[in-house]
Tab-separated table of C-alpha atoms and ligand atoms in Angstrom:
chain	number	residue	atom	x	y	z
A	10	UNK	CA	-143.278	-115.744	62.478
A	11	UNK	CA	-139.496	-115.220	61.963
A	12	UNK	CA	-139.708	-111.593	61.310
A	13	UNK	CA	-135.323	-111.775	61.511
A	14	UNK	CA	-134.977	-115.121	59.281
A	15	UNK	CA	-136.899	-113.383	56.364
A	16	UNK	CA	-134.622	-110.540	56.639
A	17	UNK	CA	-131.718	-112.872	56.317
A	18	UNK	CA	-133.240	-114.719	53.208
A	19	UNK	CA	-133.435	-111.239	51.605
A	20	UNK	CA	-129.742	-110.366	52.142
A	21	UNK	CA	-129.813	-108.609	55.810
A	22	UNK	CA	-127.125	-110.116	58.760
A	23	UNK	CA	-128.494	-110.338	62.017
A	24	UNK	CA	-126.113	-107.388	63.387
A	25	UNK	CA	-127.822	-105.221	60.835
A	26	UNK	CA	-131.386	-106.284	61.441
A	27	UNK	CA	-130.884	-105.260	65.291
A	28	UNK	CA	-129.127	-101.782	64.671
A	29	UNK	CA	-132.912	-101.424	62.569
A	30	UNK	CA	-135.104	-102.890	65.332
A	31	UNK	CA	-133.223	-100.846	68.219
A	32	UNK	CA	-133.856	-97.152	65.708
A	33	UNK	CA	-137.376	-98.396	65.028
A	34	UNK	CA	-138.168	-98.980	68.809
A	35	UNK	CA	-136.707	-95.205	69.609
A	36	UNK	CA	-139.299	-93.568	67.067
A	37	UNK	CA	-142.738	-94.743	68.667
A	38	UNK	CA	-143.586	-91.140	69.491
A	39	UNK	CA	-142.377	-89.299	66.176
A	40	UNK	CA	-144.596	-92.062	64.028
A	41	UNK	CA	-147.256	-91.708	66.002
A	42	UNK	CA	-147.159	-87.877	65.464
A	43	UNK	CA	-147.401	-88.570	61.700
A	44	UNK	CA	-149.829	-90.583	61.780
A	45	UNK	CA	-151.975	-87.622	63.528
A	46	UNK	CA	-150.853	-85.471	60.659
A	47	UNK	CA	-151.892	-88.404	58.122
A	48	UNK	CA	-154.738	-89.051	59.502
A	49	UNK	CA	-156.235	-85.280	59.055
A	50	UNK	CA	-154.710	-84.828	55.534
A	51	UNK	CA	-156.516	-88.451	54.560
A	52	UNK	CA	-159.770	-86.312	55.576
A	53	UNK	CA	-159.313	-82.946	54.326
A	54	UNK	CA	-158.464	-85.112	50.755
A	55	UNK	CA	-162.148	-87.088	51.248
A	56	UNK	CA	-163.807	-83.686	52.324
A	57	UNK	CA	-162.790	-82.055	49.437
A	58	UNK	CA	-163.880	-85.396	47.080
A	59	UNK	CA	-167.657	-85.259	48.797
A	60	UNK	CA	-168.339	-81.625	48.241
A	61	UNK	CA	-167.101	-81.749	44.553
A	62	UNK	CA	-169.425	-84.805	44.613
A	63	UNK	CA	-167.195	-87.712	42.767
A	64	UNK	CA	-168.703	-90.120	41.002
A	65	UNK	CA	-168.060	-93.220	38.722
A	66	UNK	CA	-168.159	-90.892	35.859
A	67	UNK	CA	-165.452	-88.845	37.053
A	68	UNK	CA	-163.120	-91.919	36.295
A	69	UNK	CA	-163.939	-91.615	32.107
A	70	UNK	CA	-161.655	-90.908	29.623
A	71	UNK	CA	-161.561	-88.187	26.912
A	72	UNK	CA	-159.023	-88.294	23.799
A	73	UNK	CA	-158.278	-85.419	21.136
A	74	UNK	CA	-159.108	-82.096	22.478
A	75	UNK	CA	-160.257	-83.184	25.508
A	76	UNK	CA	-163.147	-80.795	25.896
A	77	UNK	CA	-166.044	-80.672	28.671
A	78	UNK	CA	-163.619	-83.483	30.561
A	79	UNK	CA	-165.695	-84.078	33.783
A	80	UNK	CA	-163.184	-85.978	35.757
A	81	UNK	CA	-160.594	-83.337	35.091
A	82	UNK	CA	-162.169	-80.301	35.778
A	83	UNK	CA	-163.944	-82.570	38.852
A	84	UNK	CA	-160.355	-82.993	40.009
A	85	UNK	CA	-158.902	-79.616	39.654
A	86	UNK	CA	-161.342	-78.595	41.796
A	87	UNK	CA	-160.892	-81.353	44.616
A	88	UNK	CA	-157.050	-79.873	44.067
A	89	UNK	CA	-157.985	-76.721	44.724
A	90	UNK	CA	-160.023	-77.167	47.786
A	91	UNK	CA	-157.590	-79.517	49.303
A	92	UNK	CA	-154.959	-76.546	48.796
A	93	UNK	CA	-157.467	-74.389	49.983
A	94	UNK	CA	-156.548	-72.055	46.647
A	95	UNK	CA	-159.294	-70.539	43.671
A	96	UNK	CA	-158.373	-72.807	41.053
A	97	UNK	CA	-155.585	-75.363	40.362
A	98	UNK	CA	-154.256	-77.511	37.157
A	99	UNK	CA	-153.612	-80.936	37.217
A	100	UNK	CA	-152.602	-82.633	33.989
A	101	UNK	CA	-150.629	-85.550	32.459
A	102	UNK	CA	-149.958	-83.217	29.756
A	103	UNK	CA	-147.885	-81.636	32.700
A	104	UNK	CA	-144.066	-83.909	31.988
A	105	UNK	CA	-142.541	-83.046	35.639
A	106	UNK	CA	-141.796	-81.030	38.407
A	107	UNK	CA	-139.601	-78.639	36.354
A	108	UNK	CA	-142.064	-78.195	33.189
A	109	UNK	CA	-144.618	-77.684	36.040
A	110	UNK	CA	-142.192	-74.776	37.672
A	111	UNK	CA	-141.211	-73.571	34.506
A	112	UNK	CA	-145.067	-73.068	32.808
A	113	UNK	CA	-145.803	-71.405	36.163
A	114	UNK	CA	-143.077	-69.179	35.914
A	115	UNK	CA	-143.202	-68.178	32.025
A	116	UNK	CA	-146.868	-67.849	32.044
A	117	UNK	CA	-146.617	-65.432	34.687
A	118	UNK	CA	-143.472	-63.343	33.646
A	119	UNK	CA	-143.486	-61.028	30.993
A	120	UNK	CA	-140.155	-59.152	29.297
A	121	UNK	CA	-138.577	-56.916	30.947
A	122	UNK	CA	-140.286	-58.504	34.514
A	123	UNK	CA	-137.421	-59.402	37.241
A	124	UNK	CA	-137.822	-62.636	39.077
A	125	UNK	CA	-136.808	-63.031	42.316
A	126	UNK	CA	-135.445	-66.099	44.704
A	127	UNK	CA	-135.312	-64.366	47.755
A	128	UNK	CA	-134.372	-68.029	49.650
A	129	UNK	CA	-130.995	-68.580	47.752
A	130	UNK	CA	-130.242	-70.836	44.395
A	131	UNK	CA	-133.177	-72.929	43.187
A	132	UNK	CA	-133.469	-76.273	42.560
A	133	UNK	CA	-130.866	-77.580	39.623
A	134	UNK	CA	-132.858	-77.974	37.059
A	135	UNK	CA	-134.827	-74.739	37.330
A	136	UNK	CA	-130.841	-72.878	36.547
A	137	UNK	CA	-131.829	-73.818	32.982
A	138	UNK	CA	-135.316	-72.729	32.539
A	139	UNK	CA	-134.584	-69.127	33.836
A	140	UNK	CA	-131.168	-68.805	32.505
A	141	UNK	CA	-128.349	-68.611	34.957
A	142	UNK	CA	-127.167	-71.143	33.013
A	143	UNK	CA	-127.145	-70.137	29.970
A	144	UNK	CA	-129.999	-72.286	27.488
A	145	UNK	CA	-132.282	-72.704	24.957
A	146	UNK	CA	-135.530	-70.555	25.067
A	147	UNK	CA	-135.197	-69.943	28.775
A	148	UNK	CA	-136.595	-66.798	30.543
A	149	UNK	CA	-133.221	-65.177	30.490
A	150	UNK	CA	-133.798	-65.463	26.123
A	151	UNK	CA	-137.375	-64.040	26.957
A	152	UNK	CA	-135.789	-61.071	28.693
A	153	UNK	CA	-137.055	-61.849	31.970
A	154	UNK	CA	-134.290	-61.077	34.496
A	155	UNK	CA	-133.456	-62.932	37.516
A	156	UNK	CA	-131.956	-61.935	41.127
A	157	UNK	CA	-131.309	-64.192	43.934
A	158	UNK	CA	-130.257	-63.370	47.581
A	159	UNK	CA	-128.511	-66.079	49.459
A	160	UNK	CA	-129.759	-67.624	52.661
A	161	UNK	CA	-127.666	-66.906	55.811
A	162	UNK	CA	-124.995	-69.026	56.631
A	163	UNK	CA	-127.401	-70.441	59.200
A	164	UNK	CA	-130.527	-71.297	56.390
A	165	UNK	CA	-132.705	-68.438	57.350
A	166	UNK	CA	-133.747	-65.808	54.755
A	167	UNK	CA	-131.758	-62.204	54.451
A	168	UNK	CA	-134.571	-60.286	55.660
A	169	UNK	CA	-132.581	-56.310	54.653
A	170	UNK	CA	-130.741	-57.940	51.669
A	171	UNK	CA	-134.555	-59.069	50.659
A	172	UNK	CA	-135.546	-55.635	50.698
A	173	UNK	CA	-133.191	-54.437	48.786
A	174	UNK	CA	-134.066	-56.704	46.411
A	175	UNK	CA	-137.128	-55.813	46.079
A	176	UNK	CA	-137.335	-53.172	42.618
A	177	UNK	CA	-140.655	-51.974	40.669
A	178	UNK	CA	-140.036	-54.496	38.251
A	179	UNK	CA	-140.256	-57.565	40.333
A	180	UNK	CA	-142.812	-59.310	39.034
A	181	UNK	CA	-143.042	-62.845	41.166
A	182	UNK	CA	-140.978	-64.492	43.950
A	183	UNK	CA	-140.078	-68.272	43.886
A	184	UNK	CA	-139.752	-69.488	46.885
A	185	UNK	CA	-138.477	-73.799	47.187
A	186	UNK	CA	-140.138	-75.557	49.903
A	187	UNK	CA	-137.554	-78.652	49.928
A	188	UNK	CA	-133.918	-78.349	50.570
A	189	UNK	CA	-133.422	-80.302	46.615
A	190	UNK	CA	-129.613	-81.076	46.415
A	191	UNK	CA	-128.903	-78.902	48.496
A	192	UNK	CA	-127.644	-79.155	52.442
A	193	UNK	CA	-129.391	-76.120	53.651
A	194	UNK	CA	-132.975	-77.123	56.184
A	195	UNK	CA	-136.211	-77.087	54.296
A	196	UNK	CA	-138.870	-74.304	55.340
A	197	UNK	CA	-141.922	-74.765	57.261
A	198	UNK	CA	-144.702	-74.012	55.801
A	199	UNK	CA	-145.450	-71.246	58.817
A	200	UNK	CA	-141.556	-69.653	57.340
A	201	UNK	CA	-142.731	-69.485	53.949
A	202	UNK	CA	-146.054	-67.231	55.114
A	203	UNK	CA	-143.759	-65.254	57.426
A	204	UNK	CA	-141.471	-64.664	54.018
A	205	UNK	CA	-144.497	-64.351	51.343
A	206	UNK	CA	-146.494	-61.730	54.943
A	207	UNK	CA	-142.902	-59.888	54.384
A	208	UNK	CA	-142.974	-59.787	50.864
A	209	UNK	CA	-146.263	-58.619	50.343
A	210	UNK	CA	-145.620	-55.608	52.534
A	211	UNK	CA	-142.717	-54.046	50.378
A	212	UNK	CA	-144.753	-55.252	46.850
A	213	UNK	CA	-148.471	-56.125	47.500
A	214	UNK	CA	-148.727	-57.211	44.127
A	215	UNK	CA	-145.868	-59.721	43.462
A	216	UNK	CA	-147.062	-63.025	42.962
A	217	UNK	CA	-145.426	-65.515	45.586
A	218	UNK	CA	-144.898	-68.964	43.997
A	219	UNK	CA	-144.076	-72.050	46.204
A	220	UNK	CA	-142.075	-74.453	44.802
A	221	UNK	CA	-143.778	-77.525	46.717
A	222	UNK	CA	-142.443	-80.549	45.668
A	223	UNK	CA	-142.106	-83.027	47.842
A	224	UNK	CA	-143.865	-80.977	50.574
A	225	UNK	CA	-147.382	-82.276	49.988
A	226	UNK	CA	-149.067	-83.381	52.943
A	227	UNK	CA	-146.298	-83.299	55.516
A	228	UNK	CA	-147.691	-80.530	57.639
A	229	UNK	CA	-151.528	-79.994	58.087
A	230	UNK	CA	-151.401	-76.597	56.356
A	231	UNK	CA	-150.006	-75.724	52.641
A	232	UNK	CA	-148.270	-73.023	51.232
A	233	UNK	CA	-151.623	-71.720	49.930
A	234	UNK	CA	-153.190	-71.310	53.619
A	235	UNK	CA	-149.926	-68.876	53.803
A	236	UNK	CA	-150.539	-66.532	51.490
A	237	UNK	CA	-148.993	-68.181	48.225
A	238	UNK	CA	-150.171	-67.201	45.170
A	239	UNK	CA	-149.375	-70.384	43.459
A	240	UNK	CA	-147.808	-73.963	44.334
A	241	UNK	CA	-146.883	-76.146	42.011
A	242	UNK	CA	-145.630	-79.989	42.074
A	243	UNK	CA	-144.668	-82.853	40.511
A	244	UNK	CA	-147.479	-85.912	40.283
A	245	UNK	CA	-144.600	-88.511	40.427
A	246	UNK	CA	-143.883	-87.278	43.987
A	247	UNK	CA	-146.301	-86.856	46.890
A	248	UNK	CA	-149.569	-85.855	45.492
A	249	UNK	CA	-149.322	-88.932	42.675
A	250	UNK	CA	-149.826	-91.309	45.822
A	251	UNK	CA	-147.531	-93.751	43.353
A	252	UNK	CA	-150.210	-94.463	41.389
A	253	UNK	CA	-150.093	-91.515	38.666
A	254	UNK	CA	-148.154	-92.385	36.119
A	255	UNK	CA	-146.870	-88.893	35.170
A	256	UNK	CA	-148.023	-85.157	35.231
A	257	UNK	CA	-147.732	-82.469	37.353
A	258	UNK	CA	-149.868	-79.265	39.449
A	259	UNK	CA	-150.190	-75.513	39.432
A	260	UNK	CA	-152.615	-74.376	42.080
A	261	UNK	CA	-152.986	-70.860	43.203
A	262	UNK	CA	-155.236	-67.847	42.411
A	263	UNK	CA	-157.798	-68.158	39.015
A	264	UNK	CA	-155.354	-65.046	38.000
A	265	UNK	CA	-152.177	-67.125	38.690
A	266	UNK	CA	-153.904	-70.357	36.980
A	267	UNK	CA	-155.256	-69.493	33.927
A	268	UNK	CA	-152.071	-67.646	32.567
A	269	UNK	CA	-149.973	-70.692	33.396
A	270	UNK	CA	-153.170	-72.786	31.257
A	271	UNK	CA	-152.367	-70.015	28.651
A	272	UNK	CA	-148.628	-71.366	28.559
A	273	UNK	CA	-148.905	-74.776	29.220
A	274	UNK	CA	-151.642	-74.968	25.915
A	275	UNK	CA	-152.042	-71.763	24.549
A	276	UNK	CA	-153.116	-67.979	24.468
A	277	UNK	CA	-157.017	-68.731	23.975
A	278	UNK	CA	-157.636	-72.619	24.506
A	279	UNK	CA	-156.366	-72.425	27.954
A	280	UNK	CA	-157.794	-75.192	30.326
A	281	UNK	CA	-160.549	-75.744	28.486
A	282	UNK	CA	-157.957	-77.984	25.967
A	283	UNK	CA	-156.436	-81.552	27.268
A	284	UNK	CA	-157.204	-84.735	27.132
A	285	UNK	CA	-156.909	-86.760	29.997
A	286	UNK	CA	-156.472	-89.530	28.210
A	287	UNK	CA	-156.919	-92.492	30.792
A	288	UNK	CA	-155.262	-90.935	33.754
A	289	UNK	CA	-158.457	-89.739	35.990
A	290	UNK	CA	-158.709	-93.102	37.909
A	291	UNK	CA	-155.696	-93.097	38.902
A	292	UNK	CA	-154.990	-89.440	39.346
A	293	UNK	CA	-158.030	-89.490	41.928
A	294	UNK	CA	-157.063	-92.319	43.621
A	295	UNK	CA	-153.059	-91.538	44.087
A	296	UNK	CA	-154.241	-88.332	46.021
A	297	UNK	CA	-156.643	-90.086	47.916
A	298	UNK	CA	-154.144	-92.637	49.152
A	299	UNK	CA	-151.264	-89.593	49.453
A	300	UNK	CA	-151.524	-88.623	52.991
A	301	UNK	CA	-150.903	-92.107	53.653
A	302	UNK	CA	-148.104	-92.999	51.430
A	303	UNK	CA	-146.416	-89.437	52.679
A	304	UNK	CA	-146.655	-90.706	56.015
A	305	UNK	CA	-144.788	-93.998	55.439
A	306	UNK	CA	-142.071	-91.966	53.110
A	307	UNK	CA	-141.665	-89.598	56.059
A	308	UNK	CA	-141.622	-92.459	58.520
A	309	UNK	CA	-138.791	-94.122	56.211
A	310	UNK	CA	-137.020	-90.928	56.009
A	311	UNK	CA	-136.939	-90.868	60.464
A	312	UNK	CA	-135.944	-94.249	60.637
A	313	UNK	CA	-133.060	-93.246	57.902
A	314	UNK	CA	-132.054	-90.498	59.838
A	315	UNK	CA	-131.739	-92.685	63.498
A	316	UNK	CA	-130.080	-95.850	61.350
A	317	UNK	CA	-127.107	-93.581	59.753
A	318	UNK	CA	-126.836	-91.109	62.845
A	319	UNK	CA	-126.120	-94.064	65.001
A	320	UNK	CA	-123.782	-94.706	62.639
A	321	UNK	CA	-121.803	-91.610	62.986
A	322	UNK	CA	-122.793	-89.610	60.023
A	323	UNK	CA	-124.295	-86.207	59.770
A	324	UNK	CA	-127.796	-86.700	58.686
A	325	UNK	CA	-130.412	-83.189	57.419
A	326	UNK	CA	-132.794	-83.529	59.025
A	327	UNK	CA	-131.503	-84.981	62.273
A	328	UNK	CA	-133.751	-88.128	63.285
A	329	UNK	CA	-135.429	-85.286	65.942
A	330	UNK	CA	-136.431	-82.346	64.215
A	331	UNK	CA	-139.552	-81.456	62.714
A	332	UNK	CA	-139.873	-82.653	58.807
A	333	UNK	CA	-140.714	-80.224	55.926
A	334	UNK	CA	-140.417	-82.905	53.259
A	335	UNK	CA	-140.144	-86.021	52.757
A	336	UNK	CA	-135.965	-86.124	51.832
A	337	UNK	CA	-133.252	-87.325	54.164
A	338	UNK	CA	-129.866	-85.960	53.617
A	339	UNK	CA	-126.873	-88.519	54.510
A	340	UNK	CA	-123.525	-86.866	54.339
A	341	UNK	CA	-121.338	-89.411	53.380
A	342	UNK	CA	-118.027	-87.536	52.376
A	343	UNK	CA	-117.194	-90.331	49.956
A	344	UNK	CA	-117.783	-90.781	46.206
A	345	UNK	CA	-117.626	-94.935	47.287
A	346	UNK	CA	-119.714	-94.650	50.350
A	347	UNK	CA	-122.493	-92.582	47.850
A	348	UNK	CA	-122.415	-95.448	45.298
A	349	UNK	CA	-123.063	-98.394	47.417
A	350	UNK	CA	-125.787	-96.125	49.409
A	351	UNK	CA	-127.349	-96.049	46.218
A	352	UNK	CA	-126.504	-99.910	45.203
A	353	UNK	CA	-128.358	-100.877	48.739
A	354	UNK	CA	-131.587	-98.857	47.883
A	355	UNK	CA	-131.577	-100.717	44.494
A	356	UNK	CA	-131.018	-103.926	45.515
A	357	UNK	CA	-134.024	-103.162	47.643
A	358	UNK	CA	-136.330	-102.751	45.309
A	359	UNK	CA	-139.478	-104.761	43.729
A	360	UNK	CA	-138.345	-103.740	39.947
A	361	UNK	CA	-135.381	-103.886	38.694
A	362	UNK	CA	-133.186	-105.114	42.053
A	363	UNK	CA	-130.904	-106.849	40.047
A	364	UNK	CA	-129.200	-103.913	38.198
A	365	UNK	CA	-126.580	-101.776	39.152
A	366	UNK	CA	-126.336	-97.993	39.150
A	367	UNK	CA	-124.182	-96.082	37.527
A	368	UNK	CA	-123.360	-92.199	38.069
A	369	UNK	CA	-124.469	-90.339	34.674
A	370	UNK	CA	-124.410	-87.093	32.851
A	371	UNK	CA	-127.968	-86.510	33.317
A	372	UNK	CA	-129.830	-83.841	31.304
A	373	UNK	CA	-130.291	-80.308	33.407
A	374	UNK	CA	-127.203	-81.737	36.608
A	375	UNK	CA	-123.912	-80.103	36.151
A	376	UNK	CA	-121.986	-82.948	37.402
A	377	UNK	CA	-122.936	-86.328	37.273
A	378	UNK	CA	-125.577	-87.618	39.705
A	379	UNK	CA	-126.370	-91.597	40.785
A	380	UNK	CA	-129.861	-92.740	41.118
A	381	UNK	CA	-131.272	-95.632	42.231
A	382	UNK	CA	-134.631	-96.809	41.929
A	383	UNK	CA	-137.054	-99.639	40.746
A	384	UNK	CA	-139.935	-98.007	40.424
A	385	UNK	CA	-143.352	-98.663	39.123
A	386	UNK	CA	-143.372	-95.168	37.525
A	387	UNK	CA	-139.962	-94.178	35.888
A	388	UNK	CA	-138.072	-92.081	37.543
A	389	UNK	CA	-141.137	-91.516	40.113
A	390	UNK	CA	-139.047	-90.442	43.520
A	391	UNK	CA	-142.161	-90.985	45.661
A	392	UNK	CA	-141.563	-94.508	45.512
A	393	UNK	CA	-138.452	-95.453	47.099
A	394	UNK	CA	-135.448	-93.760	45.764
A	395	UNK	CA	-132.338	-92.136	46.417
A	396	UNK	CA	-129.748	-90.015	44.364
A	397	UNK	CA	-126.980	-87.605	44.516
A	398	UNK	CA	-124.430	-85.574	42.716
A	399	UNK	CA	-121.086	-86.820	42.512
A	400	UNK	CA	-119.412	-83.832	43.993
A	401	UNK	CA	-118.403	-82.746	47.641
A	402	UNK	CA	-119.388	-83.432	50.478
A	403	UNK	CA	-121.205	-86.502	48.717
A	404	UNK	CA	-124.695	-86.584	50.016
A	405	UNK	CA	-126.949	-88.790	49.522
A	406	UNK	CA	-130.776	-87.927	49.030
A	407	UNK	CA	-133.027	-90.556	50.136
A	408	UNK	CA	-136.743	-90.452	49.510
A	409	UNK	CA	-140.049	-92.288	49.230
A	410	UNK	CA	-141.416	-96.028	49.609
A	411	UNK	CA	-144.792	-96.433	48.941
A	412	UNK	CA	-144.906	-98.414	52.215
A	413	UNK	CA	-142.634	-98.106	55.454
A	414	UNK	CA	-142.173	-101.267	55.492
A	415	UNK	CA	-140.211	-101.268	52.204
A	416	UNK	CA	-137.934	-97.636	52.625
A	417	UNK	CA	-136.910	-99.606	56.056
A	418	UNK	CA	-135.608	-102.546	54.093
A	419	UNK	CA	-134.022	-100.660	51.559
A	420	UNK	CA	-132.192	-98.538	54.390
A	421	UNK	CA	-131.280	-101.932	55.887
A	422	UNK	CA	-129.479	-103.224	52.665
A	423	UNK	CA	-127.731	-99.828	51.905
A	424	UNK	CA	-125.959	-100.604	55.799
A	425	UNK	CA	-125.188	-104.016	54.571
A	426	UNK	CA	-123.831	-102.866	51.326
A	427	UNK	CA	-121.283	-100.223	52.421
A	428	UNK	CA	-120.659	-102.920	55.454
A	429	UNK	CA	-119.783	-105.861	52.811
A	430	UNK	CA	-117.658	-103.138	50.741
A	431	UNK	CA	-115.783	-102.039	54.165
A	432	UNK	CA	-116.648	-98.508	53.781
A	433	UNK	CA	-118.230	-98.506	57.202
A	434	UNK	CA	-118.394	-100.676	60.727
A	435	UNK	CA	-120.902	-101.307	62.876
B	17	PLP	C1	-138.082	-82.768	42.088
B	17	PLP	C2	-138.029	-81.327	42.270
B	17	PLP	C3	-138.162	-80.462	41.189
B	17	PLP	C4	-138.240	-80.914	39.782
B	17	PLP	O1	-139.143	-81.923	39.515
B	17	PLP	P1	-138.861	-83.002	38.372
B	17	PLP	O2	-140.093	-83.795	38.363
B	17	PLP	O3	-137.639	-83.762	38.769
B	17	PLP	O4	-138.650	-82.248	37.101
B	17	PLP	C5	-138.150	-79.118	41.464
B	17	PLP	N1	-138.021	-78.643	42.712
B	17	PLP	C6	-137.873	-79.454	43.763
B	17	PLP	C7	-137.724	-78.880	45.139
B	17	PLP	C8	-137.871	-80.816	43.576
B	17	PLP	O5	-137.741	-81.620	44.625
């Protein structure tokens, strides 16, 4: 087998396919740590699927109101003992990540509650939903206020400044797992619990929210084995395994759960209302394959991190330190460099290699943002994918690939791209 010649059929030089082999060859140790991690999260997900007992009939369908749906409420609960919480939601009627957030936050808030982001500026899109930018039927309209206190200059939460921000009508904390767009490190899962522990002491009754996406099976322990009242993700990320074709999570207490089912539906139906309309099968089987498709994501995102460090450029996470999620940050300081990162990862892909993308206004970015991705799922950024805002310093966010084999290849052509444009040298 000419593992080199195939790589040269699909577009990678020989000089390229060695700077891949040499960064693959230093990672031996750090794969074989996630597989260990993997390899426990594959059985904690089967665990939980034998002692809600899963059956052939869990994979049925149910249209229209979608009551007494087996293989829903079968799931939710194989959710919610893989999170280790009371009860959890998992839905198609769930659109995203950010409707997930946002039904968790406005089902718990109430007017005149304050919510707090006590680990700086949230993810982009969720500036909308409560209001710091201004917008249509956000919390802000709801008269739900909102305070933030900025991380350190070093990424680690204001402890005093978090007190302070503490007030009798702080209502729930959101706390982001993943660094999003932003350059700052992601948390651990242990930080978050030493945060929410912290928390909990000034306000024993605020309800601590993790925003988790993209943190799903990294680490052996979630954010609701550290005290988290709820955690909510995206289905088209890690827990999706690829294979769900939309929808989205809220697990936490019943408490925490059944208002955000009161918001997501409505006061009265609650969970007991939608259909899941063809989805179960697939919905089971993406999160038993997760743990696994995580693993090759975060073995991608290592071998990114080694490929463009050798390069020269500053990469978050560095190819050494522990991962919290399954990005990799490349700082390319170029608006050029960004695009033909982003042209590589396309050209890379099963679907759709032969277009070219194209920064755009997109809905809920304040600048515009590139994306590539031929995915089997629109817009799904568990499969390989990577995207960034045009703006300063230019980073690129790289992320998924259902396989390791293909987020390596796709790294591979984004070196030969911004090598064939000149933007870099080897
Ligand atoms: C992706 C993401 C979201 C939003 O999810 P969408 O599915 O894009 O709406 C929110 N928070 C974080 C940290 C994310 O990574």
């Amino acid at each position: 087998m000419d593992k080199q010649r195939i790589y040269r059929q699909m577009g990678i030089s020989p000089e390229v396919y060695r700077l891949g082999m040499e960064a693959e060859k230093s990672l031996a140790e750090r794969f074989a740590g996630f597989d260990e991690i993997a390899g426990y999260n594959h059985l904690k997900v089967i665990s939980a699927m034998q002692k809600n007992r899963v059956s052939a009939e869990c994979f049925h369908s149910s249209t229209g109101y979608g009551y007494d749906d087996y293989g829903r409420d079968t799931l939710e609960k194989v959710y919610a003992d893989t999170f280790h919480t009371q009860s959890c939601l998992v839905r198609p009627q769930i659109a995203c990540g950010t409707h997930a957030l946002a039904v968790a936050l406005s089902g718990n808030l109430r007017p005149g509650d304050e919510l707090l982001s006590p680990a700086g500026r949230p993810y982009d899109t969720l500036e909308e939903v409560i209001g710091i930018r201004p917008s249509r039927g956000s919390l802000a309209e709801y008269g739900v206020t909102y305070r933030e206190v900025p991380l350190l200059p070093d990424g680690s939460f204001d402890y005093p400044a978090i007190r302070k921000a503490v007030t009798p009508k702080t209502k729930l904390a959101a706390i982001q797992r993943s660094k999003g767009y932003q350059t700052r490190p992601s948390f651990s899962v242990k930080q978050i619990g030493e945060l929410i522990a912290f928390l909990k002491k000034i306000k024993p009754d605020l309800i601590c929210m993790v925003d988790n996406c993209y943190g799903e099976f990294v680490d052996v322990i979630e954010p609701g084995d550290a005290g988290a009242d709820m955690m909510v993700g995206s289905l088209i990320k890690n827990p999706g395994g690829g294979l769900a074709p939309i929808g989205g999570y809220i697990a936490g207490t019943t408490e925490c759960v059944q208002n955000a089912a009161s918001r997501l539906i409505c006061p009265g139906l609650g969970r007991e209302v939608g259909a899941s309309l063809g989805v179960n099968r697939s919905f089971y089987q993406g999160f038993f394959l997760a743990p696994m498709v995580v693993k090759g994501a975060l073995k991608g995102a290592v071998f990114a991190a080694k490929v463009y460090e050798t390069l020269g450029f500053r990469v978050v996470p560095d190819s050494i330190e522990p991962r919290q999620d399954i990005i990799q940050s490349v700082i390319l300081s170029d608006r050029e460099r960004l695009i033909a990162f982003c042209e590589g990862i396309q050209a890379a892909a099963p679907v759709d290699s032969f277009v070219s993308p194209e920064p755009w206004d997109m809905p809920g970015y304040d600048c515009p943002v590139i994306m590539a991705a031929g995915a089997f799922v629109q817009g799904s950024s568990i499969e390989l994918s990577a995207d960034g805002p045009c703006r300063e310093p230019y980073a690129v966010y790289f992320q998924g690939g259902l396989t390791y084999e293909h987020a390596k290849y796709g790294i591979l052509r984004s070196v030969q791209r911004l090598l064939e444009k000149g933007l870099i040298s080897l």
